[in-house]
PDB file of C-alpha atoms in Angstrom:
ATOM      1  CA  MET R 766       0.000   0.058  -0.075  1.00  0.00           C
ATOM      2  CA  ALA R 767       1.323   3.508  -0.896  1.00  0.00           C
ATOM      3  CA  ARG R 768       1.976   6.000   1.865  1.00  0.00           C
ATOM      4  CA  THR R 769       1.755   9.615   0.905  1.00  0.00           C
ATOM      5  CA  ILE R 770       4.937  11.871   1.317  1.00  0.00           C
ATOM      6  CA  LYS R 771       5.079  15.387   0.324  1.00  0.00           C
ATOM      7  CA  GLY R 772       5.245  15.529  -3.383  1.00  0.00           C
ATOM      8  CA  SER R 773       5.623  11.775  -3.875  1.00  0.00           C
ATOM      9  CA  ILE R 774       4.444   8.485  -3.039  1.00  0.00           C
ATOM     10  CA  GLN R 775       6.431   5.379  -1.936  1.00  0.00           C
ATOM     11  CA  ILE R 776       5.406   2.223  -3.711  1.00  0.00           C
ATOM     12  CA  GLU R 777       7.175  -1.170  -3.993  1.00  0.00           C
ATOM     13  CA  GLY R 778      10.222   0.468  -2.540  1.00  0.00           C
ATOM     14  CA  GLU R 779      10.317   3.120  -5.323  1.00  0.00           C
ATOM     15  CA  GLU R 780       9.622   6.983  -4.834  1.00  0.00           C
ATOM     16  CA  VAL R 781       7.375   8.274  -7.488  1.00  0.00           C
ATOM     17  CA  THR R 782       7.086  12.057  -7.536  1.00  0.00           C
ATOM     18  CA  ILE R 783       3.396  13.476  -7.908  1.00  0.00           C
ATOM     19  CA  THR R 784       2.736  16.886  -9.382  1.00  0.00           C
ATOM     20  CA  ASN R 785      -0.522  18.855  -9.482  1.00  0.00           C
ATOM     21  CA  PRO R 786      -2.681  16.165  -7.672  1.00  0.00           C
ATOM     22  CA  ASP R 787      -5.749  18.306  -7.924  1.00  0.00           C
ATOM     23  CA  LYS R 788      -5.749  18.726 -11.600  1.00  0.00           C
ATOM     24  CA  LEU R 789      -8.923  17.739 -13.111  1.00  0.00           C
ATOM     25  CA  LEU R 790      -8.129  15.207 -15.850  1.00  0.00           C
ATOM     26  CA  TRP R 791     -11.860  14.119 -16.638  1.00  0.00           C
ATOM     27  CA  PRO R 792     -13.780  17.197 -15.681  1.00  0.00           C
ATOM     28  CA  GLU R 793     -17.318  15.625 -16.470  1.00  0.00           C
ATOM     29  CA  ALA R 794     -16.664  12.658 -14.338  1.00  0.00           C
ATOM     30  CA  GLY R 795     -14.950  14.776 -11.642  1.00  0.00           C
ATOM     31  CA  ILE R 796     -11.755  12.706 -11.638  1.00  0.00           C
ATOM     32  CA  THR R 797      -8.552  14.509 -10.580  1.00  0.00           C
ATOM     33  CA  LYS R 798      -5.030  13.247 -11.069  1.00  0.00           C
ATOM     34  CA  GLN R 799      -4.791  11.888  -7.626  1.00  0.00           C
ATOM     35  CA  GLN R 800      -7.980   9.944  -7.897  1.00  0.00           C
ATOM     36  CA  TYR R 801      -6.693   8.683 -11.264  1.00  0.00           C
ATOM     37  CA  LEU R 802      -3.461   7.443  -9.660  1.00  0.00           C
ATOM     38  CA  GLN R 803      -5.559   5.584  -7.158  1.00  0.00           C
ATOM     39  CA  LYS R 804      -7.668   4.011  -9.856  1.00  0.00           C
ATOM     40  CA  LEU R 805      -4.493   2.984 -11.857  1.00  0.00           C
ATOM     41  CA  ALA R 806      -3.165   1.367  -8.750  1.00  0.00           C
ATOM     42  CA  GLU R 807      -6.434  -0.660  -8.542  1.00  0.00           C
ATOM     43  CA  LEU R 808      -6.337  -1.560 -12.271  1.00  0.00           C
ATOM     44  CA  SER R 809      -2.711  -2.359 -12.116  1.00  0.00           C
ATOM     45  CA  PRO R 810      -2.931  -6.111 -11.520  1.00  0.00           C
ATOM     46  CA  TYR R 811      -4.943  -6.428 -14.806  1.00  0.00           C
ATOM     47  CA  LEU R 812      -3.543  -3.584 -16.921  1.00  0.00           C
ATOM     48  CA  LEU R 813       0.064  -4.641 -16.331  1.00  0.00           C
ATOM     49  CA  ARG R 814      -0.754  -8.144 -17.277  1.00  0.00           C
ATOM     50  CA  TYR R 815      -1.505  -6.996 -20.970  1.00  0.00           C
ATOM     51  CA  CYS R 816       1.365  -4.644 -21.267  1.00  0.00           C
ATOM     52  CA  HIS R 817       4.004  -6.821 -19.663  1.00  0.00           C
ATOM     53  CA  ASN R 818       7.124  -7.298 -21.832  1.00  0.00           C
ATOM     54  CA  ARG R 819       5.624  -5.117 -24.715  1.00  0.00           C
ATOM     55  CA  LEU R 820       6.643  -1.767 -26.394  1.00  0.00           C
ATOM     56  CA  LEU R 821       4.343   0.859 -24.978  1.00  0.00           C
ATOM     57  CA  THR R 822       2.920   3.814 -26.698  1.00  0.00           C
ATOM     58  CA  THR R 823       0.952   6.085 -24.492  1.00  0.00           C
ATOM     59  CA  ILE R 824      -1.421   9.297 -25.256  1.00  0.00           C
ATOM     60  CA  ARG R 825      -0.721  12.012 -22.811  1.00  0.00           C
ATOM     61  CA  TYR R 826      -3.126  14.771 -21.832  1.00  0.00           C
ATOM     62  CA  PRO R 827      -1.325  17.114 -19.682  1.00  0.00           C
ATOM     63  CA  GLY R 828      -4.210  19.551 -19.421  1.00  0.00           C
ATOM     64  CA  GLY R 829      -6.897  16.843 -19.086  1.00  0.00           C
ATOM     65  CA  ILE R 830      -8.952  15.156 -21.754  1.00  0.00           C
ATOM     66  CA  HIS R 831     -10.169  18.427 -23.415  1.00  0.00           C
ATOM     67  CA  GLY R 832      -6.841  19.791 -23.739  1.00  0.00           C
ATOM     68  CA  LYS R 833      -3.904  19.206 -26.229  1.00  0.00           C
ATOM     69  CA  PHE R 834      -2.614  15.709 -26.362  1.00  0.00           C
ATOM     70  CA  PHE R 835       0.279  13.858 -27.879  1.00  0.00           C
ATOM     71  CA  TYR R 836       1.309  10.371 -28.653  1.00  0.00           C
ATOM     72  CA  GLN R 837       4.620   9.159 -26.800  1.00  0.00           C
ATOM     73  CA  LYS R 838       6.728   6.271 -28.109  1.00  0.00           C
ATOM     74  CA  ASN R 839      10.218   7.566 -27.238  1.00  0.00           C
ATOM     75  CA  ALA R 840      10.789   7.525 -23.545  1.00  0.00           C
ATOM     76  CA  PRO R 841      11.094  10.935 -22.058  1.00  0.00           C
ATOM     77  CA  THR R 842      14.225  12.036 -20.190  1.00  0.00           C
ATOM     78  CA  PRO R 843      15.291  11.915 -17.454  1.00  0.00           C
ATOM     79  CA  LEU R 844      13.796   8.370 -16.643  1.00  0.00           C
ATOM     80  CA  PRO R 845      13.501   6.979 -13.068  1.00  0.00           C
ATOM     81  CA  GLU R 846      15.831   3.982 -12.622  1.00  0.00           C
ATOM     82  CA  PHE R 847      12.798   1.647 -12.166  1.00  0.00           C
ATOM     83  CA  VAL R 848      11.463   2.377 -15.688  1.00  0.00           C
ATOM     84  CA  ARG R 849      12.570  -0.486 -17.938  1.00  0.00           C
ATOM     85  CA  THR R 850      13.042   0.398 -21.679  1.00  0.00           C
ATOM     86  CA  ALA R 851      13.688  -1.405 -25.031  1.00  0.00           C
ATOM     87  CA  ARG R 852      14.965  -0.224 -28.358  1.00  0.00           C
ATOM     88  CA  HIS R 853      13.008  -1.114 -31.421  1.00  0.00           C
ATOM     89  CA  ASP R 854      13.207   0.381 -35.019  1.00  0.00           C
ATOM     90  CA  ASP R 855      15.497   3.323 -33.527  1.00  0.00           C
ATOM     91  CA  ILE R 856      12.661   4.041 -30.858  1.00  0.00           C
ATOM     92  CA  HIS R 857      13.427   3.890 -27.161  1.00  0.00           C
ATOM     93  CA  TYR R 858      10.139   2.365 -25.805  1.00  0.00           C
ATOM     94  CA  ILE R 859       8.913   2.243 -22.213  1.00  0.00           C
ATOM     95  CA  VAL R 860       8.108  -1.310 -21.220  1.00  0.00           C
ATOM     96  CA  LEU R 861       5.336  -1.144 -18.595  1.00  0.00           C
ATOM     97  CA  ASP R 862       6.339  -3.815 -16.150  1.00  0.00           C
ATOM     98  CA  ASN R 863       5.661  -2.739 -12.723  1.00  0.00           C
ATOM     99  CA  LEU R 864       3.450  -0.456 -10.593  1.00  0.00           C
ATOM    100  CA  PRO R 865       5.929   2.430  -9.918  1.00  0.00           C
ATOM    101  CA  THR R 866       6.323   2.771 -13.709  1.00  0.00           C
ATOM    102  CA  LEU R 867       2.538   2.924 -14.149  1.00  0.00           C
ATOM    103  CA  LEU R 868       1.926   5.584 -11.643  1.00  0.00           C
ATOM    104  CA  TRP R 869       4.955   7.583 -12.853  1.00  0.00           C
ATOM    105  CA  LEU R 870       3.220   7.489 -16.437  1.00  0.00           C
ATOM    106  CA  GLY R 871       0.040   8.433 -14.722  1.00  0.00           C
ATOM    107  CA  ASN R 872       1.574  11.508 -13.118  1.00  0.00           C
ATOM    108  CA  LEU R 873       2.686  12.420 -16.575  1.00  0.00           C
ATOM    109  CA  ALA R 874      -1.174  12.384 -17.572  1.00  0.00           C
ATOM    110  CA  ALA R 875      -0.586   9.336 -19.809  1.00  0.00           C
ATOM    111  CA  ILE R 876      -4.215   8.314 -19.808  1.00  0.00           C
ATOM    112  CA  GLU R 877      -4.295   5.749 -22.720  1.00  0.00           C
ATOM    113  CA  PHE R 878      -2.037   2.605 -22.774  1.00  0.00           C
ATOM    114  CA  HIS R 879      -1.384   1.064 -26.185  1.00  0.00           C
ATOM    115  CA  PRO R 880       1.105  -1.775 -26.079  1.00  0.00           C
ATOM    116  CA  SER R 881       2.741  -3.632 -29.122  1.00  0.00           C
ATOM    117  CA  LEU R 882       0.961  -6.746 -30.363  1.00  0.00           C
ATOM    118  CA  HIS R 883       4.285  -8.778 -29.926  1.00  0.00           C
ATOM    119  CA  TYR R 884       6.766  -9.106 -27.015  1.00  0.00           C
ATOM    120  CA  VAL R 885       9.981  -7.261 -26.842  1.00  0.00           C
ATOM    121  CA  GLY R 886      12.588  -8.827 -29.122  1.00  0.00           C
ATOM    122  CA  GLU R 887      10.009 -11.118 -30.825  1.00  0.00           C
ATOM    123  CA  SER R 888       7.911 -10.969 -33.987  1.00  0.00           C
ATOM    124  CA  LEU R 889       5.136 -13.407 -33.205  1.00  0.00           C
ATOM    125  CA  PRO R 890       1.796 -11.985 -31.995  1.00  0.00           C
ATOM    126  CA  CYS R 891       0.898 -12.532 -28.295  1.00  0.00           C
ATOM    127  CA  GLU R 892      -2.828 -13.029 -29.199  1.00  0.00           C
ATOM    128  CA  TRP R 893      -5.278 -12.286 -32.066  1.00  0.00           C
ATOM    129  CA  MET R 894      -7.662  -9.328 -32.034  1.00  0.00           C
ATOM    130  CA  ILE R 895     -10.256  -8.247 -34.362  1.00  0.00           C
ATOM    131  CA  ASP R 896     -11.402  -4.643 -34.313  1.00  0.00           C
ATOM    132  CA  LEU R 897     -14.932  -3.568 -35.124  1.00  0.00           C
ATOM    133  CA  ASP R 898     -14.860   0.246 -35.838  1.00  0.00           C
ATOM    134  CA  PRO R 899     -18.040   2.118 -36.162  1.00  0.00           C
ATOM    135  CA  SER R 900     -18.367   4.866 -39.037  1.00  0.00           C
ATOM    136  CA  GLN R 901     -20.251   7.020 -36.499  1.00  0.00           C
ATOM    137  CA  GLU R 902     -19.502   8.403 -33.060  1.00  0.00           C
ATOM    138  CA  ASP R 903     -22.417   6.465 -31.382  1.00  0.00           C
ATOM    139  CA  GLU R 904     -23.292   3.266 -33.118  1.00  0.00           C
ATOM    140  CA  PRO R 905     -26.282   1.464 -31.506  1.00  0.00           C
ATOM    141  CA  ARG R 906     -25.495  -1.761 -33.598  1.00  0.00           C
ATOM    142  CA  ILE R 907     -21.990  -2.256 -32.388  1.00  0.00           C
ATOM    143  CA  MET R 908     -22.879  -5.002 -29.780  1.00  0.00           C
ATOM    144  CA  GLU R 909     -25.110  -6.633 -32.235  1.00  0.00           C
ATOM    145  CA  ALA R 910     -22.080  -6.755 -34.742  1.00  0.00           C
ATOM    146  CA  ALA R 911     -19.752  -8.074 -32.302  1.00  0.00           C
ATOM    147  CA  ALA R 912     -22.244 -10.987 -31.290  1.00  0.00           C
ATOM    148  CA  TYR R 913     -22.591 -11.953 -35.017  1.00  0.00           C
ATOM    149  CA  VAL R 914     -18.750 -12.053 -35.230  1.00  0.00           C
ATOM    150  CA  GLY R 915     -18.524 -14.004 -32.044  1.00  0.00           C
ATOM    151  CA  ASP R 916     -20.873 -16.662 -33.539  1.00  0.00           C
ATOM    152  CA  VAL R 917     -19.033 -16.798 -36.700  1.00  0.00           C
ATOM    153  CA  LEU R 918     -15.863 -17.554 -34.782  1.00  0.00           C
ATOM    154  CA  ALA R 919     -17.596 -20.132 -32.565  1.00  0.00           C
ATOM    155  CA  SER R 920     -18.930 -21.960 -35.543  1.00  0.00           C
ATOM    156  CA  LEU R 921     -15.363 -22.313 -36.442  1.00  0.00           C
ATOM    157  CA  GLY R 922     -14.371 -23.635 -33.206  1.00  0.00           C
ATOM    158  CA  ILE R 923     -12.632 -20.585 -32.070  1.00  0.00           C
ATOM    159  CA  SER R 924     -13.432 -19.022 -28.638  1.00  0.00           C
ATOM    160  CA  SER R 925     -13.280 -15.126 -28.297  1.00  0.00           C
ATOM    161  CA  VAL R 926     -13.702 -12.499 -25.644  1.00  0.00           C
ATOM    162  CA  PRO R 927     -15.407  -9.294 -26.365  1.00  0.00           C
ATOM    163  CA  LYS R 928     -14.122  -6.063 -24.862  1.00  0.00           C
ATOM    164  CA  THR R 929     -15.063  -2.416 -25.483  1.00  0.00           C
ATOM    165  CA  SER R 930     -12.414  -0.491 -26.934  1.00  0.00           C
ATOM    166  CA  GLY R 931     -13.269   2.160 -24.338  1.00  0.00           C
ATOM    167  CA  ALA R 932     -14.129   4.611 -27.160  1.00  0.00           C
ATOM    168  CA  THR R 933     -16.818   3.795 -29.841  1.00  0.00           C
ATOM    169  CA  GLY R 934     -15.787   0.228 -31.129  1.00  0.00           C
ATOM    170  CA  ILE R 935     -15.392  -3.274 -29.730  1.00  0.00           C
ATOM    171  CA  GLN R 936     -12.742  -5.817 -30.084  1.00  0.00           C
ATOM    172  CA  LEU R 937     -12.720  -9.593 -30.080  1.00  0.00           C
ATOM    173  CA  ILE R 938      -9.708 -11.000 -28.365  1.00  0.00           C
ATOM    174  CA  ILE R 939      -8.802 -14.643 -29.218  1.00  0.00           C
ATOM    175  CA  PRO R 940      -6.124 -16.200 -26.908  1.00  0.00           C
ATOM    176  CA  ILE R 941      -3.891 -18.310 -29.303  1.00  0.00           C
ATOM    177  CA  LYS R 942      -1.023 -20.800 -28.751  1.00  0.00           C
ATOM    178  CA  TYR R 943       2.274 -19.315 -29.562  1.00  0.00           C
ATOM    179  CA  GLY R 944       3.676 -19.757 -32.835  1.00  0.00           C
ATOM    180  CA  VAL R 945       1.248 -18.272 -35.414  1.00  0.00           C
ATOM    181  CA  THR R 946       2.390 -15.466 -37.539  1.00  0.00           C
ATOM    182  CA  PHE R 947       0.704 -12.081 -38.082  1.00  0.00           C
ATOM    183  CA  ASP R 948       0.185 -12.929 -41.795  1.00  0.00           C
ATOM    184  CA  GLU R 949      -1.592 -16.331 -40.780  1.00  0.00           C
ATOM    185  CA  LEU R 950      -3.914 -14.249 -38.498  1.00  0.00           C
ATOM    186  CA  ARG R 951      -4.581 -11.859 -41.251  1.00  0.00           C
ATOM    187  CA  SER R 952      -5.508 -14.549 -43.589  1.00  0.00           C
ATOM    188  CA  ILE R 953      -8.032 -15.949 -41.109  1.00  0.00           C
ATOM    189  CA  GLY R 954      -9.245 -12.380 -40.414  1.00  0.00           C
ATOM    190  CA  HIS R 955      -9.694 -11.812 -44.037  1.00  0.00           C
ATOM    191  CA  PHE R 956     -11.762 -15.092 -44.421  1.00  0.00           C
ATOM    192  CA  VAL R 957     -14.120 -14.192 -41.473  1.00  0.00           C
ATOM    193  CA  ALA R 958     -14.428 -10.509 -42.708  1.00  0.00           C
ATOM    194  CA  ARG R 959     -15.507 -11.543 -46.198  1.00  0.00           C
ATOM    195  CA  TYR R 960     -18.025 -14.094 -44.739  1.00  0.00           C
ATOM    196  CA  VAL R 961     -19.642 -11.520 -42.359  1.00  0.00           C
ATOM    197  CA  THR R 962     -19.721  -8.805 -44.903  1.00  0.00           C
ATOM    198  CA  GLU R 963     -21.471 -11.028 -47.483  1.00  0.00           C
ATOM    199  CA  LYS R 964     -23.879 -12.387 -44.835  1.00  0.00           C
ATOM    200  CA  TYR R 965     -24.728  -9.015 -43.268  1.00  0.00           C
ATOM    201  CA  PRO R 966     -24.030  -6.498 -46.088  1.00  0.00           C
ATOM    202  CA  ASP R 967     -25.908  -3.715 -44.454  1.00  0.00           C
ATOM    203  CA  LEU R 968     -23.970  -3.954 -41.209  1.00  0.00           C
ATOM    204  CA  PHE R 969     -20.345  -4.711 -42.043  1.00  0.00           C
ATOM    205  CA  THR R 970     -17.791  -3.471 -44.638  1.00  0.00           C
ATOM    206  CA  ILE R 971     -14.164  -4.007 -45.198  1.00  0.00           C
ATOM    207  CA  GLU R 972     -13.765  -0.503 -46.794  1.00  0.00           C
ATOM    208  CA  ARG R 973     -10.874   1.291 -44.948  1.00  0.00           C
ATOM    209  CA  LEU R 974     -11.760   4.715 -45.999  1.00  0.00           C
ATOM    210  CA  LYS R 975     -14.409   6.042 -43.426  1.00  0.00           C
ATOM    211  CA  LYS R 976     -15.933   8.276 -46.131  1.00  0.00           C
ATOM    212  CA  ASP R 977     -16.681   5.173 -48.378  1.00  0.00           C
ATOM    213  CA  ARG R 978     -18.192   3.010 -45.559  1.00  0.00           C
ATOM    214  CA  GLU R 979     -21.642   4.263 -46.041  1.00  0.00           C
ATOM    215  CA  GLY R 980     -22.304   4.183 -42.299  1.00  0.00           C
ATOM    216  CA  LYS R 981     -21.416   0.537 -41.761  1.00  0.00           C
ATOM    217  CA  ILE R 982     -19.043  -1.050 -39.211  1.00  0.00           C
ATOM    218  CA  TYR R 983     -15.544  -1.453 -40.512  1.00  0.00           C
ATOM    219  CA  PHE R 984     -14.353  -5.109 -39.845  1.00  0.00           C
ATOM    220  CA  ASP R 985     -10.616  -4.149 -39.403  1.00  0.00           C
ATOM    221  CA  TYR R 986      -8.551  -7.395 -39.796  1.00  0.00           C
ATOM    222  CA  LEU R 987      -5.613  -5.257 -41.022  1.00  0.00           C
ATOM    223  CA  GLN R 988      -4.769  -3.477 -37.782  1.00  0.00           C
ATOM    224  CA  HIS R 989      -3.616  -6.421 -35.743  1.00  0.00           C
ATOM    225  CA  TYR R 990      -0.219  -6.580 -37.262  1.00  0.00           C
ATOM    226  CA  SER R 991       3.578  -5.933 -36.402  1.00  0.00           C
ATOM    227  CA  GLY R 992       4.112  -2.390 -35.716  1.00  0.00           C
ATOM    228  CA  LYS R 993       0.639  -1.588 -35.079  1.00  0.00           C
ATOM    229  CA  THR R 994      -1.118  -1.261 -31.590  1.00  0.00           C
ATOM    230  CA  LEU R 995      -4.557  -1.561 -30.111  1.00  0.00           C
ATOM    231  CA  ALA R 996      -5.921  -0.230 -26.790  1.00  0.00           C
ATOM    232  CA  ALA R 997      -4.793  -2.634 -24.082  1.00  0.00           C
ATOM    233  CA  PRO R 998      -7.488  -4.277 -21.979  1.00  0.00           C
ATOM    234  CA  TYR R 999      -8.243  -2.269 -18.855  1.00  0.00           C
ATOM    235  CA  THR R1000      -6.573   0.891 -20.377  1.00  0.00           C
ATOM    236  CA  PRO R1001      -8.648   4.189 -19.480  1.00  0.00           C
ATOM    237  CA  ARG R1002      -9.615   6.226 -22.423  1.00  0.00           C
ATOM    238  CA  ALA R1003      -9.844   9.993 -22.896  1.00  0.00           C
ATOM    239  CA  ARG R1004     -13.760  10.140 -23.049  1.00  0.00           C
ATOM    240  CA  THR R1005     -16.074  12.322 -21.007  1.00  0.00           C
ATOM    241  CA  ALA R1006     -17.410   9.182 -19.164  1.00  0.00           C
ATOM    242  CA  ALA R1007     -13.745   8.075 -18.150  1.00  0.00           C
ATOM    243  CA  SER R1008     -14.433   4.881 -19.906  1.00  0.00           C
ATOM    244  CA  VAL R1009     -12.129   1.829 -19.733  1.00  0.00           C
ATOM    245  CA  SER R1010     -11.482  -0.899 -22.248  1.00  0.00           C
ATOM    246  CA  THR R1011     -13.335  -3.551 -20.599  1.00  0.00           C
ATOM    247  CA  PRO R1012     -13.841  -7.412 -21.496  1.00  0.00           C
ATOM    248  CA  LEU R1013     -17.419  -8.442 -21.558  1.00  0.00           C
ATOM    249  CA  THR R1014     -19.332 -11.776 -21.335  1.00  0.00           C
ATOM    250  CA  TRP R1015     -21.402 -12.689 -24.391  1.00  0.00           C
ATOM    251  CA  GLU R1016     -24.533 -12.430 -22.343  1.00  0.00           C
ATOM    252  CA  GLU R1017     -23.622  -8.880 -21.478  1.00  0.00           C
ATOM    253  CA  VAL R1018     -22.952  -8.145 -25.171  1.00  0.00           C
ATOM    254  CA  ARG R1019     -26.373  -9.476 -26.065  1.00  0.00           C
ATOM    255  CA  GLY R1020     -27.880  -7.133 -23.429  1.00  0.00           C
ATOM    256  CA  ASN R1021     -26.508  -4.163 -25.574  1.00  0.00           C
ATOM    257  CA  PRO R1022     -24.751  -2.197 -23.141  1.00  0.00           C
ATOM    258  CA  HIS R1023     -23.096   1.263 -24.036  1.00  0.00           C
ATOM    259  CA  PRO R1024     -19.362   1.342 -23.920  1.00  0.00           C
ATOM    260  CA  SER R1025     -19.489   4.310 -21.255  1.00  0.00           C
ATOM    261  CA  GLU R1026     -21.222   2.015 -18.849  1.00  0.00           C
ATOM    262  CA  PHE R1027     -17.752   0.666 -18.069  1.00  0.00           C
ATOM    263  CA  ASN R1028     -15.622   3.365 -16.630  1.00  0.00           C
ATOM    264  CA  LEU R1029     -13.072   4.434 -14.024  1.00  0.00           C
ATOM    265  CA  LEU R1030     -15.829   5.033 -11.501  1.00  0.00           C
ATOM    266  CA  ASN R1031     -17.114   1.551 -11.527  1.00  0.00           C
ATOM    267  CA  ILE R1032     -14.307  -0.684 -12.819  1.00  0.00           C
ATOM    268  CA  SER R1033     -12.887  -1.703  -9.597  1.00  0.00           C
ATOM    269  CA  GLU R1034     -16.289  -2.936  -8.239  1.00  0.00           C
ATOM    270  CA  ARG R1035     -16.727  -4.902 -11.509  1.00  0.00           C
ATOM    271  CA  LEU R1036     -13.291  -6.520 -11.300  1.00  0.00           C
ATOM    272  CA  ALA R1037     -13.833  -7.532  -7.817  1.00  0.00           C
ATOM    273  CA  GLN R1038     -17.049  -9.327  -8.851  1.00  0.00           C
ATOM    274  CA  LYS R1039     -15.979 -10.826 -12.207  1.00  0.00           C
ATOM    275  CA  GLY R1040     -12.349 -10.939 -12.236  1.00  0.00           C
ATOM    276  CA  ASP R1041     -10.445 -11.027 -15.476  1.00  0.00           C
ATOM    277  CA  LEU R1042     -12.745 -12.387 -18.067  1.00  0.00           C
ATOM    278  CA  LEU R1043      -9.728 -12.760 -20.421  1.00  0.00           C
ATOM    279  CA  GLN R1044      -8.288 -15.420 -18.370  1.00  0.00           C
ATOM    280  CA  GLU R1045     -11.316 -17.735 -18.663  1.00  0.00           C
ATOM    281  CA  VAL R1046     -10.562 -18.725 -22.454  1.00  0.00           C
ATOM    282  CA  GLU R1047      -7.445 -20.931 -22.544  1.00  0.00           C
ATOM    283  CA  PRO R1048      -4.904 -20.433 -25.626  1.00  0.00           C
ATOM    284  CA  GLN R1049      -6.111 -22.314 -28.596  1.00  0.00           C
ATOM    285  CA  SER R1050      -4.736 -23.778 -31.818  1.00  0.00           C
ATOM    286  CA  LEU R1051      -5.697 -22.296 -35.188  1.00  0.00           C
ATOM    287  CA  GLU R1052      -4.044 -24.977 -37.104  1.00  0.00           C
ATOM    288  CA  LEU R1053      -7.194 -26.543 -38.474  1.00  0.00           C
ATOM    289  CA  ILE R1054      -8.570 -23.271 -39.921  1.00  0.00           C
ATOM    290  CA  LEU R1055      -5.173 -22.408 -41.454  1.00  0.00           C
ATOM    291  CA  GLN R1056      -5.001 -25.814 -43.127  1.00  0.00           C
ATOM    292  CA  HIS R1057      -8.336 -25.437 -44.615  1.00  0.00           C
ATOM    293  CA  LEU R1058      -7.459 -21.961 -45.932  1.00  0.00           C
ATOM    294  CA  GLN R1059      -4.176 -23.105 -47.359  1.00  0.00           C
ATOM    295  CA  SER R1060      -5.859 -25.979 -49.052  1.00  0.00           C
ATOM    296  CA  LYS R1061      -8.147 -23.508 -50.800  1.00  0.00           C
ATOM    297  CA  ALA R1062      -5.483 -21.100 -51.818  1.00  0.00           C
TER     298      ALA R1062
END
């Protein structure tokens, strides 16, 4: 448990400097930086799990969510000794592996955490993610779309966990046995995307340009690739509701919740009740579906 010192906190044997603790980061939700750091500490057993040993990109909002923001890939200097880093493609990334680093980033008003889709020094994906991206800010069909895709995956013998992006979309996470390549996952994604766009042509599209999507939900099978990122499970988002990217049950998805219902104000209670839903699906082999696709090529 952290104990407060003037201008800093002691956590896991490290001293983390805290500045402007009363700064409102989410004005509508009434969340100050001090409250945000407390919420990050509560989220840390879950958020750290999905950032561990990955290259981290953060989005920082020094003036709060309505102020100017910037993406940060290169680690700022000076760095505390407890912050681990890794160099990749001439970028000096932070590796978010411990609570002091998480709270240090929180003090810098890093609100969103977007880890790499592969581990440090490796090239194979850690899991498979399908991103469903609405063309409009508030898409009432997004949960319906997720349910359709989940059903298609299940028909192929693939178990998935839906999670809100924390913004407007939803992602399906498929835990996989290590060894599949990004290109192989992209081939399966393209196969599923073509199937759902043909079956539900008024709902889905694989058109990348938003202006050409005709209001449909974009089935993005391309974003999950080396060098790209997606919002980490349990990352906060810079939205007025202080929403958090939250794994859901399929029963919840079919109840058509709004993504804003899962936020910093209630996420701790939810996790105490439900735990980490992503841990309920074992890593699975995709060998059979890959063999089928290769035989059709």
